[in-house]
C-alpha positions in Angstrom: -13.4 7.8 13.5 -11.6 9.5 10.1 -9.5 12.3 11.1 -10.5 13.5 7.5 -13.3 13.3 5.1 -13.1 13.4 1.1 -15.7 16.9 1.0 -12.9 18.8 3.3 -9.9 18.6 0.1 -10.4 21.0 -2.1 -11.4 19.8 -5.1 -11.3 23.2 -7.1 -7.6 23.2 -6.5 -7.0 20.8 -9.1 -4.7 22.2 -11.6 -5.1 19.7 -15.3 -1.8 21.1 -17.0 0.5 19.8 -13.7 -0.8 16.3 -13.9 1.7 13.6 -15.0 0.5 10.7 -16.9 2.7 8.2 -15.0 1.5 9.1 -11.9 -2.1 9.0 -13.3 -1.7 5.7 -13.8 -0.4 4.5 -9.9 -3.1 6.3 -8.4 -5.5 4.4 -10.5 -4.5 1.3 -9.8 -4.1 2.3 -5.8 -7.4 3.7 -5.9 -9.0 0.0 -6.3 -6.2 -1.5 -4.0 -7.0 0.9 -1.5 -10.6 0.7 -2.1 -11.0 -3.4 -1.6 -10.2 -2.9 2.0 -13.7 -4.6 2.7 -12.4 -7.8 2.1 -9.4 -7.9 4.0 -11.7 -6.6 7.2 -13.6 -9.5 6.6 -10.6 -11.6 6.6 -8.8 -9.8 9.5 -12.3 -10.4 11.6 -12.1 -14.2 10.7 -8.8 -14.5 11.8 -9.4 -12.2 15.0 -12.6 -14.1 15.8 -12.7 -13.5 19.2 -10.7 -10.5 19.8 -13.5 -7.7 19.7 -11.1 -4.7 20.1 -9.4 -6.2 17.0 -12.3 -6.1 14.9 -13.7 -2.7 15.6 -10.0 -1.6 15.1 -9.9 -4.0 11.9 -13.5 -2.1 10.5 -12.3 1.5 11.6 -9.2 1.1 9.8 -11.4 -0.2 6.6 -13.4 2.7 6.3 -10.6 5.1 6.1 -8.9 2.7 3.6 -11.8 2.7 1.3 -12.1 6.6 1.6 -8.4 6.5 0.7 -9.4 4.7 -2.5 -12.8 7.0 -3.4 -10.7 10.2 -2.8 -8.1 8.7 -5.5 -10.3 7.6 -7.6 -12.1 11.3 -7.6 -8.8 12.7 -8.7 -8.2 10.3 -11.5 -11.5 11.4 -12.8 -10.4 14.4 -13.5 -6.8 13.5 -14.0 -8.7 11.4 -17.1 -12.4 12.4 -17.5 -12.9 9.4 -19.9 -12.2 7.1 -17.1 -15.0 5.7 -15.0 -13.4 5.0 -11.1 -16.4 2.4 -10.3 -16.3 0.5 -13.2 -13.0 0.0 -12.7 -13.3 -0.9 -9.3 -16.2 -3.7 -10.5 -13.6 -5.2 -12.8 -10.9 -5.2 -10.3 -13.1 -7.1 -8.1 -13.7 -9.5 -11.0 -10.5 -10.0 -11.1 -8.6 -10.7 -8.1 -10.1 -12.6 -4.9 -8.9 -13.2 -1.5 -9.9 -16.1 1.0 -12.3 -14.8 2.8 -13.3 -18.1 4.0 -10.8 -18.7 6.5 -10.1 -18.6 9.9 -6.5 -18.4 10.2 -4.0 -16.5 9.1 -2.1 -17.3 6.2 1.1 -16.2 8.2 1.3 -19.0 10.6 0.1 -16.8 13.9 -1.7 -13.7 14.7 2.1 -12.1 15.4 2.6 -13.2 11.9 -0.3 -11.7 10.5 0.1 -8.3 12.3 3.7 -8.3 11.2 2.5 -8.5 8.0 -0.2 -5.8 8.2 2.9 -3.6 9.4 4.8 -4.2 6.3 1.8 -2.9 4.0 1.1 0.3 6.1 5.0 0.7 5.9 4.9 0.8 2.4 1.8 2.6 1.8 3.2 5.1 3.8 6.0 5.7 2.2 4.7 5.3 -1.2 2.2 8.4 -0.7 5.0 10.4 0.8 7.2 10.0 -2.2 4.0 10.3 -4.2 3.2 14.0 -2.5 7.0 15.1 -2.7 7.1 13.8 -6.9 3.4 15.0 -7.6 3.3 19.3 -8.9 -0.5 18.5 -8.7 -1.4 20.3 -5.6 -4.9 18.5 -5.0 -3.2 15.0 -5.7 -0.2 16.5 -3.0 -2.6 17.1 -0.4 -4.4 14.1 -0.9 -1.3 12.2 -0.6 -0.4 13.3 2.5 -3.6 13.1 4.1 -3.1 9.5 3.3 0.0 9.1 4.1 -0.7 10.3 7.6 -4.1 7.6 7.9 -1.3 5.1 7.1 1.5 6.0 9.5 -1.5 6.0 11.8 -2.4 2.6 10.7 1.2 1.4 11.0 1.2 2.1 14.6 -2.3 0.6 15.1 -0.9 -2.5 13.6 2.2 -2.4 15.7 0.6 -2.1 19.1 -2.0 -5.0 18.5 1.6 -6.8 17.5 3.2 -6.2 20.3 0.6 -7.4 22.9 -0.1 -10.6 20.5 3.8 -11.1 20.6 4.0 -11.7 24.4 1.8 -14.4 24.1 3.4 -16.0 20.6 6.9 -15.2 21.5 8.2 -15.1 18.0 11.8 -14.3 18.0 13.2 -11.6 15.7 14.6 -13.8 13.1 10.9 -15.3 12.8 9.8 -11.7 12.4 11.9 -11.0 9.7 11.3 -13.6 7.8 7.7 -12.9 8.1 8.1 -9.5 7.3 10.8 -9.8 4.6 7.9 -12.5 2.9 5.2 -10.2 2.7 7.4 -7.3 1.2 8.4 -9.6 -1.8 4.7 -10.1 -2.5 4.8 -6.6 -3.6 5.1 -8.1 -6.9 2.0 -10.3 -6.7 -0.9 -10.5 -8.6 -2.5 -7.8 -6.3 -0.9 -4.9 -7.8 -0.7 -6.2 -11.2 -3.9 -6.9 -11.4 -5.1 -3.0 -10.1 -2.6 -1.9 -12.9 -4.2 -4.0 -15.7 -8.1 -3.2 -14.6 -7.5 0.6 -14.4 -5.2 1.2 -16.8 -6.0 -1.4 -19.8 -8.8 -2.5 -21.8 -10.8 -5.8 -21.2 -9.7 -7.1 -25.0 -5.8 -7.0 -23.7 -5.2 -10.2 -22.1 -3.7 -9.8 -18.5 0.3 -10.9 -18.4 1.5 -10.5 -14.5 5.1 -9.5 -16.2 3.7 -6.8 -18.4 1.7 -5.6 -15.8 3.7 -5.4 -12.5 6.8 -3.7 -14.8 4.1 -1.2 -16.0 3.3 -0.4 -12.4 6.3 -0.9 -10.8 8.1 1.3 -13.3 6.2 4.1 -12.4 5.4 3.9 -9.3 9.0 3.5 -8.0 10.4 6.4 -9.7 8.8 8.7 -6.5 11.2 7.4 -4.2 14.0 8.8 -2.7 16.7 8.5 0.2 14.7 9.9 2.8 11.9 8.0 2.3 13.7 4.4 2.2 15.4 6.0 5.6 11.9 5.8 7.0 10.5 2.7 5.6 13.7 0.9 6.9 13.3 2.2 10.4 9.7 1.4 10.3 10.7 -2.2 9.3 14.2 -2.2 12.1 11.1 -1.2 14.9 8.5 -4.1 13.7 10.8 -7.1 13.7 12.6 -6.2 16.8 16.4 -4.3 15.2 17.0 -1.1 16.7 16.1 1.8 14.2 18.2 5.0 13.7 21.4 2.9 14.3 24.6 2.5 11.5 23.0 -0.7 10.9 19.9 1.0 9.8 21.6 3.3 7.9 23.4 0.8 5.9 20.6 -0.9 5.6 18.9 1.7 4.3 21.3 2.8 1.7 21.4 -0.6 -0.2 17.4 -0.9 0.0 17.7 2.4 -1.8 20.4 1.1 -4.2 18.1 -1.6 -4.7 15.2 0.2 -5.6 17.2 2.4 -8.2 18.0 -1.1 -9.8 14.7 -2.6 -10.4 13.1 0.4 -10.9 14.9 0.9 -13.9 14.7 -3.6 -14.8 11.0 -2.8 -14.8 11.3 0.2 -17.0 13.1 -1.2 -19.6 11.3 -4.4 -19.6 8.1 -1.7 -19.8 9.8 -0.3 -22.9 10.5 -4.3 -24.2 7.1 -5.3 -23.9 5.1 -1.8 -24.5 3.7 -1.5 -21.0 
């Protein structure tokens, strides 16, 4: 069941002269992101064949994902009135593809592939909690942490179905973080470059991954600050079996931060370099 639904925000709230171009363009391209949760359902029921609490939790979580997307894509309607939320979504489904023909995970185990679902609900959850703290658009802010709340919710979903999958699979903590430490990296993938180009450039510019991730990637990681990497990095400590909230936690935390600062500001001057 939602714990929200997209008619309960309110939408006369919306204040035009607080939006921020830069932010416009993230929540665009996480609108479609967040919105093509159908296909990795179908991909999560494949690889969950026979594990029918799985799958109902697998389609549950889908339809909050999707109204994450529709309730972003609302707002960057009238962020941008010239800018049409489903078309965008069409061509972003044009444009990048899953395998949904499979019927194992591309992570090696079902651990694996719940590890992995952690990491993403990790960083989703952060992301719209540094959105809602960087956003003065109080309709965006609210919608932010309404979704930032479904995804710490999703996180723990995640989690639990990890751990009971983990005392059959046994994977030991280096395994983990391996795992886990691979699926952050693919931050920069096609995925998100791909959102960035559909929603927020024409069809006669030719896509370029490099132009695109730094033209995401510089925006969208200017949000961030201290306390949120301090959460991330705990949520990350509990998932591949290190103890969160320790001094090796905190370090840990303090050079992911430094290391955010640092390519956040690579991507925006390669941004600058290549006009993106």
């Amino acid at each position: 069941m939602k714990h929200w639904h997209i008619d309960q925000m309110d939408w006369g709230s919306f204040e035009p002269s607080r939006v921020d171009p830069d932010i416009v363009a993230v929540v665009k391209a996480a609108s479609v992101v967040e919105r093509n949760s159908v296909d990795y359902a179908v991909y999560l029921n494949h690889v969950f064949a026979d594990d029918a609490d799985f799958q109902e939790a697998a389609d549950n979580w889908a339809l909050e994902e999707i109204q994450h997307g529709d309730a972003l894509g609302r707002w960057a309607m009238l962020a941008d009135p010239s800018w049409d939320y489903p078309a965008a979504f069409e061509r972003y489904r044009n444009t990048f593809h899953i395998d949904l023909n499979t019927t194992s995970s591309v992570r090696g185990s079902r651990t694996g592939e719940l590890i992995a679902r952690c990491m993403v609900e990790t960083g989703t959850s952060s992301f719209y909690s540094s959105l809602a703290d960087a956003t003065d658009e109080p309709l965006l802010k609210a919608i932010c942490k309404q979704i930032a709340a479904d995804e710490y919710r999703h996180f723990k979903l995640f989690y639990d179905h990890m751990r009971r999958y983990l005392k059959r699979e046994r994977l030991g903590a280096w395994a983990r973080t391996r795992i886990a430490l691979g699926r952050i990296t693919e931050s920069e993938d096609d995925e998100l470059a791909s959102a960035y180009y559909t929603t927020n450039e024409p069809p006669s510019v030719r896509y370029e991954r490099k132009r695109c991730i730094a033209g995401y990637m510089s925006r969208a990681l200017k949000s961030y600050r201290q306390k949120h990497i301090d959460r991330v990095t705990g949520m990350v400590f509990k998932t591949i079996g290190f103890k969160p909230h320790s001094r090796l936690h905190a370090l840990a935390a303090r050079l992911v931060f430094a290391l955010i600062r640092r390519r956040q500001r690579s991507f925006e001057r390669e941004a600058v370099a290549i006009g993106a």
